[in-house]
Amino acid sequence: MQPLSGGVSSQILRIDLDTRSMCAKRALARLRVDTDWQVPVERNEYEYCWLQTVARINADAVPGVYGRDAESGWFAMQYLPPEQYPCWKQELREGRVDVRFAAHVGDCLGAIHAATAGRSDLAERFASDRIFDAIRLSPYLESTALAHPDLAHVIRKLIETTAQTRVALVHGDVSPKNLLVGESGPVFIDAECAWYGDPAFDLAFCLNHLLLKCVWVPQAVAALSDSYRRLYAAYRSRVTWEPVAALERRAARLLPALALARIDGKSTVEYLTATADIERVRHFARGLLTEPCIQIEHVLECWRSEVTP
Ligand SMILES: Nc1ncnc2c1ncn2[C@@H]1O[C@H](COP(=O)(O)OP(=O)(O)O)[C@@H](O)[C@H]1O
Ligand SMILES: [Mg+2]
């Protein structure tokens, strides 16, 4: 057995057997971050159930799971070697921005949401509202509201809308670091924020990462912008469960709040360090929170004109 590095919230091991390798994961009660951030360990069970549920929708989009021991809180899944399944974040970092892959992510995510929308059994199974609040709404959005008292009412309204929208099965951490580039498309890992809630959260969370990556990998701004557009276009064509404009409005409103959360919330991105960059992102996000736009494309235009021309 050897520990795998990279995560902050779990213990994760590679286990080599005679015939194959597996990966085992268990949740930590206190995240390995500078601030004190405690989250219930039952999230490991939700992660396991999310992987099982999605395997039935698209088996290529997740590592296969082998089993879980409730008492110790460990589950075992297929080990996906990084040589064959590189991490999308690393690919982007190195300037390898494949817009078709981004579209594929949008397509898979939309398909997962479409297949799980309106399912009362899943709503009951993933009633993890308390965990989602502790791991997402509170550290990202409530802490940002506290840092920006003049915008607190707007941000708290977004928290309320998100918390009350129970529409489809949400992954909750759709970030390039949790997507592996598989031969037959994206593989989603790290579903411990799984929650039956607002699919707009997943969409906005992932698009926000593509915006922020423009600051990190400035030579790839054009391809990253294209990825943002293609991801949304593919996702959009899967939206069957509600009018697409309603979903788009919620995602477009969440986007600036999530961008602000990554500089002034509890979980800041490690690559935004230059004061000038931070100021530009803050200005962009505050502007859109004050005067919201309702289209994903307009958020990008605003980003391009204010942050990364
Ligand atoms: N099934 C897997 N096969 C191979 N590597 C994995 C697998 N699951 C996770 N990893 C590796 O371990 C890292 C941390 O796992 P992750 O589930 O994202 O945990 P955390 O919640 O701590 O971020 C990942 O970034 C990846 O490098
Ligand atoms: Mg992770």
Short mmCIF file of C-alpha atoms and ligand atoms in Angstrom, two decimals:
data_model
loop_
_atom_site.label_atom_id
_atom_site.label_comp_id
_atom_site.label_asym_id
_atom_site.label_seq_id
_atom_site.Cartn_x
_atom_site.Cartn_y
_atom_site.Cartn_z
CA MET A 1 0.00 0.00 0.00
CA GLN A 2 1.16 3.53 -0.65
CA PRO A 3 -0.53 6.85 0.10
CA LEU A 4 -1.52 9.00 -2.90
CA SER A 5 -0.96 12.70 -2.52
CA GLY A 6 -3.00 15.57 -3.90
CA GLY A 7 -6.13 15.74 -1.82
CA VAL A 8 -6.76 17.70 1.36
CA SER A 9 -9.87 16.07 2.68
CA SER A 10 -9.24 12.34 2.66
CA GLN A 11 -6.80 9.54 3.15
CA ILE A 12 -6.25 7.86 -0.15
CA LEU A 13 -4.19 4.75 -0.83
CA ARG A 14 -3.02 2.79 -3.79
CA ILE A 15 -3.13 -0.92 -3.01
CA ASP A 16 -1.24 -3.31 -5.26
CA LEU A 17 -2.59 -6.86 -5.35
CA ASP A 18 -1.13 -9.71 -7.36
CA THR A 19 -3.51 -9.23 -10.23
CA ARG A 20 -4.46 -5.56 -10.14
CA SER A 21 -4.20 -2.29 -8.26
CA MET A 22 -7.02 -0.63 -6.34
CA CYS A 23 -7.52 2.70 -4.71
CA ALA A 24 -9.01 3.06 -1.21
CA LYS A 25 -10.41 6.28 0.23
CA ARG A 26 -11.55 7.43 3.65
CA ALA A 27 -12.74 10.90 4.69
CA LEU A 28 -10.90 13.00 7.28
CA ALA A 29 -12.96 14.85 9.89
CA ARG A 30 -10.78 17.96 9.65
CA LEU A 31 -9.51 19.09 6.26
CA ARG A 32 -5.76 19.55 5.80
CA VAL A 33 -5.96 23.30 5.21
CA ASP A 34 -4.63 26.29 7.16
CA THR A 35 -7.99 27.29 8.60
CA ASP A 36 -10.07 25.08 10.85
CA TRP A 37 -12.60 23.44 8.53
CA GLN A 38 -14.53 20.44 9.79
CA VAL A 39 -16.91 18.42 7.68
CA PRO A 40 -18.93 15.30 8.59
CA VAL A 41 -17.20 12.08 7.53
CA GLU A 42 -20.47 10.58 6.20
CA ARG A 43 -19.57 12.37 2.99
CA ASN A 44 -17.52 9.28 2.12
CA GLU A 45 -20.73 7.28 1.91
CA TYR A 46 -22.33 9.86 -0.38
CA GLU A 47 -19.25 9.78 -2.58
CA TYR A 48 -19.47 6.00 -2.85
CA CYS A 49 -23.18 6.18 -3.70
CA TRP A 50 -22.57 8.92 -6.28
CA LEU A 51 -19.96 6.74 -8.02
CA GLN A 52 -22.36 3.78 -8.01
CA THR A 53 -25.25 5.85 -9.31
CA VAL A 54 -23.24 7.45 -12.12
CA ALA A 55 -21.75 4.10 -13.15
CA ARG A 56 -25.29 3.05 -14.09
CA ILE A 57 -25.65 6.15 -16.29
CA ASN A 58 -22.19 6.14 -17.89
CA ALA A 59 -19.72 3.52 -16.67
CA ASP A 60 -16.82 5.22 -18.49
CA ALA A 61 -17.30 8.44 -16.54
CA VAL A 62 -16.25 7.07 -13.12
CA PRO A 63 -13.76 4.62 -11.60
CA GLY A 64 -15.55 1.34 -10.93
CA VAL A 65 -16.24 0.73 -7.25
CA TYR A 66 -15.60 -2.58 -5.46
CA GLY A 67 -17.18 -2.12 -2.05
CA ARG A 68 -17.36 -0.08 1.13
CA ASP A 69 -16.89 -0.87 4.80
CA ALA A 70 -19.33 1.29 6.74
CA GLU A 71 -17.65 0.80 10.09
CA SER A 72 -14.17 1.97 9.10
CA GLY A 73 -15.46 4.37 6.43
CA TRP A 74 -13.15 3.08 3.68
CA PHE A 75 -14.30 2.32 0.15
CA ALA A 76 -12.35 0.69 -2.65
CA MET A 77 -12.37 1.61 -6.32
CA GLN A 78 -10.52 0.92 -9.51
CA TYR A 79 -7.03 2.44 -9.61
CA LEU A 80 -6.63 4.65 -12.68
CA PRO A 81 -2.90 5.09 -13.41
CA PRO A 82 -1.91 8.70 -14.14
CA GLU A 83 0.04 7.63 -17.24
CA GLN A 84 -3.24 6.53 -18.81
CA TYR A 85 -5.54 8.94 -16.99
CA PRO A 86 -3.78 12.28 -16.62
CA CYS A 87 -5.41 14.92 -14.47
CA TRP A 88 -7.16 17.66 -16.50
CA LYS A 89 -5.75 20.38 -14.24
CA GLN A 90 -2.21 19.31 -15.08
CA GLU A 91 -3.02 19.23 -18.79
CA LEU A 92 -4.39 22.78 -18.63
CA ARG A 93 -1.42 23.94 -16.58
CA GLU A 94 0.91 22.74 -19.30
CA GLY A 95 -1.07 24.57 -21.95
CA ARG A 96 -2.60 21.46 -23.48
CA VAL A 97 -6.14 22.78 -23.76
CA ASP A 98 -8.32 20.39 -25.74
CA VAL A 99 -11.64 22.11 -26.39
CA ARG A 100 -13.24 18.81 -27.46
CA PHE A 101 -12.47 17.40 -24.04
CA ALA A 102 -14.14 20.43 -22.41
CA ALA A 103 -17.21 19.81 -24.58
CA HIS A 104 -17.16 16.18 -23.52
CA VAL A 105 -17.13 17.25 -19.85
CA GLY A 106 -20.19 19.45 -20.48
CA ASP A 107 -21.94 16.62 -22.28
CA CYS A 108 -21.25 14.04 -19.54
CA LEU A 109 -22.20 16.42 -16.74
CA GLY A 110 -25.44 17.37 -18.51
CA ALA A 111 -26.24 13.70 -19.10
CA ILE A 112 -25.74 12.91 -15.39
CA HIS A 113 -28.03 15.77 -14.39
CA ALA A 114 -30.64 14.83 -16.99
CA ALA A 115 -30.68 11.18 -15.92
CA THR A 116 -31.08 12.03 -12.24
CA ALA A 117 -33.51 14.97 -12.47
CA GLY A 118 -36.94 14.41 -10.98
CA ARG A 119 -35.96 11.19 -9.18
CA SER A 120 -37.53 11.16 -5.74
CA ASP A 121 -35.54 8.04 -4.74
CA LEU A 122 -32.26 9.85 -5.42
CA ALA A 123 -33.53 12.99 -3.71
CA GLU A 124 -34.09 10.89 -0.62
CA ARG A 125 -30.82 8.98 -0.95
CA PHE A 126 -28.76 12.17 -1.37
CA ALA A 127 -30.44 14.42 1.16
CA SER A 128 -27.00 15.63 2.22
CA ASP A 129 -28.04 19.27 2.64
CA ARG A 130 -26.17 19.61 5.93
CA ILE A 131 -22.88 18.40 4.44
CA PHE A 132 -23.30 20.50 1.31
CA ASP A 133 -23.79 23.51 3.51
CA ALA A 134 -20.69 22.70 5.59
CA ILE A 135 -18.44 21.94 2.63
CA ARG A 136 -19.73 24.30 -0.05
CA LEU A 137 -22.32 26.97 0.75
CA SER A 138 -20.83 28.08 4.03
CA PRO A 139 -17.05 28.11 3.28
CA TYR A 140 -17.43 29.45 -0.24
CA LEU A 141 -20.43 31.74 -0.19
CA GLU A 142 -21.23 32.65 3.42
CA SER A 143 -17.58 33.45 4.14
CA THR A 144 -17.54 35.66 1.04
CA ALA A 145 -20.69 37.43 2.25
CA LEU A 146 -18.89 38.16 5.52
CA ALA A 147 -15.89 39.56 3.64
CA HIS A 148 -18.11 41.81 1.50
CA PRO A 149 -20.80 43.19 3.83
CA ASP A 150 -22.18 45.55 1.18
CA LEU A 151 -22.94 42.54 -1.07
CA ALA A 152 -23.97 40.16 1.71
CA HIS A 153 -27.69 40.40 0.88
CA VAL A 154 -27.05 39.42 -2.76
CA ILE A 155 -24.78 36.52 -1.84
CA ARG A 156 -27.15 35.26 0.86
CA LYS A 157 -29.99 35.29 -1.66
CA LEU A 158 -27.85 33.06 -3.90
CA ILE A 159 -27.20 30.71 -0.98
CA GLU A 160 -30.91 30.53 -0.29
CA THR A 161 -31.87 29.89 -3.92
CA THR A 162 -29.19 27.23 -4.32
CA ALA A 163 -30.07 25.47 -1.06
CA GLN A 164 -33.75 25.35 -1.99
CA THR A 165 -33.34 24.09 -5.54
CA ARG A 166 -33.55 20.30 -5.36
CA VAL A 167 -33.59 19.24 -8.97
CA ALA A 168 -30.85 16.73 -9.83
CA LEU A 169 -27.84 14.85 -8.51
CA VAL A 170 -24.98 17.30 -8.02
CA HIS A 171 -21.30 16.28 -7.83
CA GLY A 172 -20.35 19.45 -5.99
CA ASP A 173 -16.64 19.62 -6.88
CA VAL A 174 -16.46 19.58 -10.68
CA SER A 175 -13.03 21.09 -10.92
CA PRO A 176 -10.22 20.18 -13.37
CA LYS A 177 -8.31 18.60 -10.50
CA ASN A 178 -11.14 16.11 -10.06
CA LEU A 179 -11.41 15.18 -13.73
CA LEU A 180 -9.15 12.62 -15.34
CA VAL A 181 -8.60 12.56 -19.09
CA GLY A 182 -9.57 9.02 -20.04
CA GLU A 183 -9.31 7.39 -23.44
CA SER A 184 -13.06 7.38 -23.89
CA GLY A 185 -13.68 10.72 -22.22
CA PRO A 186 -13.73 12.43 -18.84
CA VAL A 187 -13.61 10.43 -15.60
CA PHE A 188 -15.12 12.18 -12.58
CA ILE A 189 -13.54 11.48 -9.18
CA ASP A 190 -13.89 12.96 -5.69
CA ALA A 191 -17.68 13.14 -5.32
CA GLU A 192 -17.73 13.73 -1.58
CA CYS A 193 -19.84 16.88 -1.96
CA ALA A 194 -22.60 14.85 -3.65
CA TRP A 195 -26.02 16.33 -3.01
CA TYR A 196 -29.47 16.25 -4.55
CA GLY A 197 -29.77 19.89 -5.40
CA ASP A 198 -29.12 22.57 -7.98
CA PRO A 199 -27.34 21.36 -11.15
CA ALA A 200 -26.49 25.01 -11.90
CA PHE A 201 -23.96 24.76 -9.07
CA ASP A 202 -21.91 22.09 -10.87
CA LEU A 203 -22.02 24.02 -14.13
CA ALA A 204 -21.01 27.33 -12.55
CA PHE A 205 -18.33 25.67 -10.40
CA CYS A 206 -16.65 24.12 -13.42
CA LEU A 207 -16.95 27.20 -15.66
CA ASN A 208 -15.48 29.30 -12.85
CA HIS A 209 -12.39 27.10 -12.88
CA LEU A 210 -11.96 27.67 -16.62
CA LEU A 211 -12.15 31.43 -16.05
CA LEU A 212 -9.62 31.34 -13.23
CA LYS A 213 -7.27 29.16 -15.28
CA CYS A 214 -6.97 32.09 -17.75
CA VAL A 215 -4.99 33.96 -15.10
CA TRP A 216 -2.86 30.91 -14.32
CA VAL A 217 -2.11 29.97 -17.94
CA PRO A 218 -2.28 33.30 -19.78
CA GLN A 219 -0.92 31.88 -23.04
CA ALA A 220 -4.03 29.70 -23.28
CA VAL A 221 -6.70 32.38 -22.76
CA ALA A 222 -8.21 31.89 -26.22
CA ALA A 223 -8.42 28.11 -25.91
CA LEU A 224 -9.73 28.34 -22.34
CA SER A 225 -12.44 30.79 -23.44
CA ASP A 226 -13.33 28.41 -26.22
CA SER A 227 -13.42 25.54 -23.71
CA TYR A 228 -15.80 27.54 -21.52
CA ARG A 229 -18.12 28.11 -24.50
CA ARG A 230 -17.94 24.54 -25.77
CA LEU A 231 -18.49 23.07 -22.31
CA TYR A 232 -21.59 25.16 -21.83
CA ALA A 233 -22.92 24.51 -25.35
CA ALA A 234 -22.64 20.75 -24.84
CA TYR A 235 -24.15 20.93 -21.36
CA ARG A 236 -27.02 23.10 -22.57
CA SER A 237 -28.10 20.60 -25.19
CA ARG A 238 -28.68 18.08 -22.38
CA VAL A 239 -30.97 20.32 -20.33
CA THR A 240 -34.37 18.68 -20.59
CA TRP A 241 -35.63 18.93 -17.03
CA GLU A 242 -36.36 22.67 -16.91
CA PRO A 243 -36.34 25.69 -19.25
CA VAL A 244 -32.71 26.22 -20.18
CA ALA A 245 -32.97 29.97 -19.52
CA ALA A 246 -33.86 29.32 -15.88
CA LEU A 247 -30.87 27.04 -15.38
CA GLU A 248 -28.60 29.46 -17.22
CA ARG A 249 -29.73 32.38 -15.09
CA ARG A 250 -28.92 30.56 -11.85
CA ALA A 251 -25.50 29.49 -13.14
CA ALA A 252 -24.66 32.97 -14.48
CA ARG A 253 -25.52 34.48 -11.12
CA LEU A 254 -23.53 31.93 -9.16
CA LEU A 255 -20.43 32.39 -11.32
CA PRO A 256 -19.22 35.78 -10.01
CA ALA A 257 -19.98 34.71 -6.43
CA LEU A 258 -17.85 31.59 -6.88
CA ALA A 259 -15.06 33.61 -8.49
CA LEU A 260 -15.07 35.99 -5.53
CA ALA A 261 -15.17 33.02 -3.16
CA ARG A 262 -11.90 31.73 -4.56
CA ILE A 263 -10.08 34.92 -3.53
CA ASP A 264 -11.98 36.14 -0.47
CA GLY A 265 -13.70 32.97 0.82
CA LYS A 266 -12.35 30.19 2.98
CA SER A 267 -10.93 28.11 0.13
CA THR A 268 -8.70 30.29 -2.00
CA VAL A 269 -6.99 29.11 -5.19
CA GLU A 270 -3.25 28.66 -4.80
CA TYR A 271 -2.32 30.20 -8.15
CA LEU A 272 -3.92 33.62 -7.73
CA THR A 273 -1.21 35.47 -5.87
CA ALA A 274 -0.36 38.70 -7.75
CA THR A 275 -2.19 41.64 -6.15
CA ALA A 276 -3.10 43.11 -9.55
CA ASP A 277 -4.72 39.83 -10.66
CA ILE A 278 -6.66 39.53 -7.41
CA GLU A 279 -7.87 43.12 -7.75
CA ARG A 280 -9.11 42.52 -11.29
CA VAL A 281 -10.96 39.34 -10.35
CA ARG A 282 -12.50 41.12 -7.37
CA HIS A 283 -13.60 44.04 -9.50
CA PHE A 284 -15.12 41.72 -12.11
CA ALA A 285 -16.99 39.66 -9.52
CA ARG A 286 -18.25 42.60 -7.49
CA GLY A 287 -19.46 44.31 -10.65
CA LEU A 288 -21.51 41.29 -11.73
CA LEU A 289 -22.91 40.74 -8.25
CA THR A 290 -24.08 44.35 -8.22
CA GLU A 291 -25.47 44.24 -11.75
CA PRO A 292 -26.11 40.58 -12.50
CA CYS A 293 -26.16 39.22 -16.01
CA ILE A 294 -28.20 36.20 -16.89
CA GLN A 295 -26.21 34.69 -19.74
CA ILE A 296 -23.15 32.48 -19.51
CA GLU A 297 -21.68 34.16 -22.61
CA HIS A 298 -22.01 37.62 -21.03
CA VAL A 299 -20.12 36.48 -17.96
CA LEU A 300 -17.25 35.43 -20.23
CA GLU A 301 -17.33 38.72 -22.15
CA CYS A 302 -17.20 40.62 -18.93
CA TRP A 303 -14.31 38.46 -17.70
CA ARG A 304 -12.38 38.97 -20.93
CA SER A 305 -12.83 42.72 -20.84
CA GLU A 306 -11.98 43.15 -17.16
CA VAL A 307 -9.57 40.39 -16.20
CA THR A 308 -7.84 38.75 -19.15
CA PRO A 309 -8.15 40.84 -22.31
N1 LIG B 1 -9.41 5.92 -8.54
C1 LIG B 1 -8.25 6.56 -8.55
N2 LIG B 1 -7.20 6.08 -9.27
C2 LIG B 1 -6.02 6.73 -9.28
N3 LIG B 1 -5.76 7.86 -8.61
C3 LIG B 1 -6.75 8.38 -7.87
C4 LIG B 1 -8.03 7.78 -7.80
N4 LIG B 1 -8.81 8.51 -6.99
C5 LIG B 1 -8.04 9.53 -6.58
N5 LIG B 1 -6.79 9.47 -7.10
C6 LIG B 1 -5.68 10.40 -6.86
O1 LIG B 1 -5.71 10.88 -5.54
C7 LIG B 1 -5.93 12.31 -5.52
C8 LIG B 1 -6.88 12.67 -4.39
O2 LIG B 1 -8.12 12.01 -4.58
P1 LIG B 1 -9.51 12.75 -4.41
O3 LIG B 1 -10.59 11.72 -4.53
O4 LIG B 1 -9.58 13.88 -5.37
O5 LIG B 1 -9.43 13.21 -2.90
P2 LIG B 1 -9.55 14.62 -2.16
O6 LIG B 1 -10.96 14.67 -1.69
O7 LIG B 1 -8.60 14.52 -1.04
O8 LIG B 1 -9.23 15.70 -3.17
C9 LIG B 1 -6.49 12.63 -6.90
O9 LIG B 1 -6.20 13.94 -7.29
C10 LIG B 1 -5.78 11.61 -7.78
O10 LIG B 1 -4.48 12.06 -8.07
MG MG B 2 -9.79 15.99 -5.22
#
